Amino acid sequence: MLKKWLCIALFCLFAWFQSQSRTQESEVEKKKIVIHVEGMVEKTLVFDQEPTVQMVIDELGVGHEAALECLNMTVVLSHEDHLYIQKKQEGLISLNKASKVELMEIKGIGEKRAEAIIAARPFSRLEDLLNVKGIGEKSYQNYRPYLCL
């Protein structure tokens, strides 16, 4: 009888250790932060903590090729965020500084939309443009190659 109880106790103890191990593994998995990079680099990165834009640039090693003026390097990214990185180029229009007329040079941005963009300033990331009334994912995709911060 004692042998039977000892087996049951050992089995319960083993089961408890297994459940603790699985809980710790799932907590580690929860801490993984996935960032989707688009633009000059198409890549999905995984971090152990919420990265800044600077950390993503460093991880990719594209600081010398990227239009860093289009990025706020101190912004902290969250799990499943998308980060658009542009290649250095001339003629980018500043989302935070451009006049209404300059914004209207971008195909699809008329007077009202330019005014809405100006009213929503300042922007921390290009992706914040999606928060402007009347700008959805499709419009944002069309505008972002011409914009910087």
C-alpha positions as YAML, in Angstrom:
chain: A
units: angstrom
residues:
- id: 1
  name: MET
  ca: [0.00, 0.00, 0.00]
- id: 2
  name: LEU
  ca: [2.85, 2.39, 0.89]
- id: 3
  name: LYS
  ca: [4.49, 1.65, -2.46]
- id: 4
  name: LYS
  ca: [1.24, 2.59, -4.26]
- id: 5
  name: TRP
  ca: [1.01, 5.94, -2.42]
- id: 6
  name: LEU
  ca: [4.67, 6.64, -3.07]
- id: 7
  name: CYS
  ca: [4.13, 6.07, -6.82]
- id: 8
  name: ILE
  ca: [1.11, 8.36, -6.82]
- id: 9
  name: ALA
  ca: [3.03, 11.07, -4.93]
- id: 10
  name: LEU
  ca: [5.98, 10.84, -7.32]
- id: 11
  name: PHE
  ca: [3.67, 10.98, -10.34]
- id: 12
  name: CYS
  ca: [1.92, 14.09, -8.93]
- id: 13
  name: LEU
  ca: [5.27, 15.72, -8.20]
- id: 14
  name: PHE
  ca: [6.49, 14.97, -11.75]
- id: 15
  name: ALA
  ca: [3.26, 16.37, -13.24]
- id: 16
  name: TRP
  ca: [3.62, 19.55, -11.17]
- id: 17
  name: PHE
  ca: [7.24, 20.07, -12.32]
- id: 18
  name: GLN
  ca: [6.16, 19.57, -15.94]
- id: 19
  name: SER
  ca: [3.40, 22.17, -15.63]
- id: 20
  name: GLN
  ca: [5.84, 24.67, -14.07]
- id: 21
  name: SER
  ca: [8.28, 24.10, -16.90]
- id: 22
  name: ARG
  ca: [5.58, 24.72, -19.53]
- id: 23
  name: THR
  ca: [4.45, 27.88, -17.73]
- id: 24
  name: GLN
  ca: [7.99, 29.26, -17.75]
- id: 25
  name: GLU
  ca: [8.40, 28.41, -21.45]
- id: 26
  name: SER
  ca: [5.14, 30.15, -22.37]
- id: 27
  name: GLU
  ca: [6.18, 33.24, -20.37]
- id: 28
  name: VAL
  ca: [9.42, 33.39, -22.36]
- id: 29
  name: GLU
  ca: [7.47, 33.06, -25.62]
- id: 30
  name: LYS
  ca: [5.12, 35.89, -24.57]
- id: 31
  name: LYS
  ca: [8.11, 38.22, -24.18]
- id: 32
  name: LYS
  ca: [9.09, 37.88, -27.84]
- id: 33
  name: ILE
  ca: [8.35, 41.12, -29.69]
- id: 34
  name: VAL
  ca: [7.83, 40.73, -33.45]
- id: 35
  name: ILE
  ca: [8.51, 43.78, -35.65]
- id: 36
  name: HIS
  ca: [7.71, 43.80, -39.38]
- id: 37
  name: VAL
  ca: [10.13, 45.95, -41.38]
- id: 38
  name: GLU
  ca: [9.02, 47.25, -44.77]
- id: 39
  name: GLY
  ca: [10.44, 49.53, -47.45]
- id: 40
  name: MET
  ca: [14.09, 49.23, -48.41]
- id: 41
  name: VAL
  ca: [14.24, 46.04, -46.31]
- id: 42
  name: GLU
  ca: [11.46, 43.46, -46.08]
- id: 43
  name: LYS
  ca: [12.12, 41.49, -42.94]
- id: 44
  name: THR
  ca: [10.51, 40.31, -39.72]
- id: 45
  name: LEU
  ca: [12.63, 40.74, -36.61]
- id: 46
  name: VAL
  ca: [12.14, 39.23, -33.16]
- id: 47
  name: PHE
  ca: [13.30, 40.97, -29.97]
- id: 48
  name: ASP
  ca: [13.23, 39.97, -26.31]
- id: 49
  name: GLN
  ca: [12.03, 43.44, -25.33]
- id: 50
  name: GLU
  ca: [10.17, 46.28, -27.02]
- id: 51
  name: PRO
  ca: [12.81, 47.80, -29.30]
- id: 52
  name: THR
  ca: [13.32, 51.40, -30.27]
- id: 53
  name: VAL
  ca: [13.55, 52.35, -33.93]
- id: 54
  name: GLN
  ca: [17.30, 52.82, -33.34]
- id: 55
  name: MET
  ca: [17.58, 49.20, -32.17]
- id: 56
  name: VAL
  ca: [15.87, 48.00, -35.37]
- id: 57
  name: ILE
  ca: [18.20, 50.11, -37.55]
- id: 58
  name: ASP
  ca: [21.21, 48.74, -35.67]
- id: 59
  name: GLU
  ca: [19.97, 45.16, -35.99]
- id: 60
  name: LEU
  ca: [19.52, 45.57, -39.74]
- id: 61
  name: GLY
  ca: [22.79, 47.47, -40.22]
- id: 62
  name: VAL
  ca: [21.24, 49.90, -42.73]
- id: 63
  name: GLY
  ca: [21.99, 53.21, -41.03]
- id: 64
  name: HIS
  ca: [24.25, 54.39, -43.84]
- id: 65
  name: GLU
  ca: [21.65, 53.62, -46.56]
- id: 66
  name: ALA
  ca: [18.43, 54.59, -44.82]
- id: 67
  name: ALA
  ca: [16.73, 57.97, -44.81]
- id: 68
  name: LEU
  ca: [17.19, 58.40, -41.06]
- id: 69
  name: GLU
  ca: [15.54, 61.82, -41.17]
- id: 70
  name: CYS
  ca: [12.31, 59.96, -41.86]
- id: 71
  name: LEU
  ca: [12.51, 58.14, -38.54]
- id: 72
  name: ASN
  ca: [12.21, 59.11, -34.90]
- id: 73
  name: MET
  ca: [14.90, 56.86, -33.46]
- id: 74
  name: THR
  ca: [13.58, 57.06, -29.89]
- id: 75
  name: VAL
  ca: [10.10, 55.66, -30.62]
- id: 76
  name: VAL
  ca: [9.48, 52.39, -28.81]
- id: 77
  name: LEU
  ca: [7.85, 49.74, -31.00]
- id: 78
  name: SER
  ca: [5.31, 47.21, -29.79]
- id: 79
  name: HIS
  ca: [4.61, 43.60, -30.72]
- id: 80
  name: GLU
  ca: [3.45, 43.22, -34.35]
- id: 81
  name: ASP
  ca: [4.28, 46.85, -35.24]
- id: 82
  name: HIS
  ca: [5.25, 47.68, -38.82]
- id: 83
  name: LEU
  ca: [8.20, 50.00, -39.47]
- id: 84
  name: TYR
  ca: [8.72, 51.55, -42.90]
- id: 85
  name: ILE
  ca: [12.35, 52.36, -43.71]
- id: 86
  name: GLN
  ca: [13.10, 54.43, -46.79]
- id: 87
  name: LYS
  ca: [16.28, 54.53, -48.79]
- id: 88
  name: LYS
  ca: [18.10, 57.89, -48.82]
- id: 89
  name: GLN
  ca: [16.74, 60.04, -51.62]
- id: 90
  name: GLU
  ca: [16.19, 63.64, -52.58]
- id: 91
  name: GLY
  ca: [12.83, 65.36, -52.57]
- id: 92
  name: LEU
  ca: [11.14, 63.74, -49.58]
- id: 93
  name: ILE
  ca: [8.36, 65.84, -48.08]
- id: 94
  name: SER
  ca: [8.38, 66.36, -44.31]
- id: 95
  name: LEU
  ca: [5.18, 65.17, -42.68]
- id: 96
  name: ASN
  ca: [5.82, 67.46, -39.70]
- id: 97
  name: LYS
  ca: [7.14, 70.54, -41.50]
- id: 98
  name: ALA
  ca: [5.65, 70.70, -45.01]
- id: 99
  name: SER
  ca: [3.23, 73.42, -45.97]
- id: 100
  name: LYS
  ca: [-0.22, 72.63, -47.28]
- id: 101
  name: VAL
  ca: [1.00, 73.29, -50.83]
- id: 102
  name: GLU
  ca: [3.97, 70.94, -50.42]
- id: 103
  name: LEU
  ca: [1.73, 68.15, -49.09]
- id: 104
  name: MET
  ca: [-0.62, 68.65, -52.03]
- id: 105
  name: GLU
  ca: [2.25, 67.80, -54.39]
- id: 106
  name: ILE
  ca: [1.72, 64.16, -53.42]
- id: 107
  name: LYS
  ca: [-0.77, 62.43, -55.68]
- id: 108
  name: GLY
  ca: [-4.01, 61.87, -53.78]
- id: 109
  name: ILE
  ca: [-3.53, 64.62, -51.23]
- id: 110
  name: GLY
  ca: [-5.87, 67.51, -51.83]
- id: 111
  name: GLU
  ca: [-6.48, 70.66, -49.84]
- id: 112
  name: LYS
  ca: [-8.74, 69.08, -47.17]
- id: 113
  name: ARG
  ca: [-6.49, 66.09, -46.62]
- id: 114
  name: ALA
  ca: [-3.41, 68.33, -46.39]
- id: 115
  name: GLU
  ca: [-5.21, 70.43, -43.78]
- id: 116
  name: ALA
  ca: [-6.13, 67.28, -41.83]
- id: 117
  name: ILE
  ca: [-2.50, 66.15, -41.87]
- id: 118
  name: ILE
  ca: [-1.30, 69.54, -40.64]
- id: 119
  name: ALA
  ca: [-3.93, 69.52, -37.87]
- id: 120
  name: ALA
  ca: [-2.77, 66.07, -36.69]
- id: 121
  name: ARG
  ca: [0.87, 67.12, -36.19]
- id: 122
  name: PRO
  ca: [3.31, 66.25, -34.72]
- id: 123
  name: PHE
  ca: [3.89, 62.72, -35.97]
- id: 124
  name: SER
  ca: [6.34, 60.36, -34.24]
- id: 125
  name: ARG
  ca: [6.28, 57.79, -37.04]
- id: 126
  name: LEU
  ca: [5.04, 57.73, -40.63]
- id: 127
  name: GLU
  ca: [2.57, 55.04, -39.53]
- id: 128
  name: ASP
  ca: [0.80, 57.68, -37.38]
- id: 129
  name: LEU
  ca: [-0.59, 59.03, -40.65]
- id: 130
  name: LEU
  ca: [-3.12, 56.19, -40.43]
- id: 131
  name: ASN
  ca: [-4.71, 58.05, -37.49]
- id: 132
  name: VAL
  ca: [-5.67, 60.99, -39.71]
- id: 133
  name: LYS
  ca: [-9.33, 60.95, -40.65]
- id: 134
  name: GLY
  ca: [-9.78, 59.92, -44.28]
- id: 135
  name: ILE
  ca: [-6.43, 58.13, -44.59]
- id: 136
  name: GLY
  ca: [-6.66, 54.37, -44.69]
- id: 137
  name: GLU
  ca: [-4.13, 51.66, -45.34]
- id: 138
  name: LYS
  ca: [-4.28, 52.01, -49.13]
- id: 139
  name: SER
  ca: [-3.77, 55.79, -49.10]
- id: 140
  name: TYR
  ca: [-1.00, 55.46, -46.55]
- id: 141
  name: GLN
  ca: [0.78, 52.90, -48.75]
- id: 142
  name: ASN
  ca: [0.60, 55.35, -51.68]
- id: 143
  name: TYR
  ca: [1.87, 58.36, -49.71]
- id: 144
  name: ARG
  ca: [4.68, 56.90, -47.61]
- id: 145
  name: PRO
  ca: [7.36, 56.64, -50.35]
- id: 146
  name: TYR
  ca: [7.26, 60.44, -50.65]
- id: 147
  name: LEU
  ca: [7.23, 61.34, -46.95]
- id: 148
  name: CYS
  ca: [9.66, 61.73, -44.11]
- id: 149
  name: LEU
  ca: [9.28, 63.15, -40.61]
...
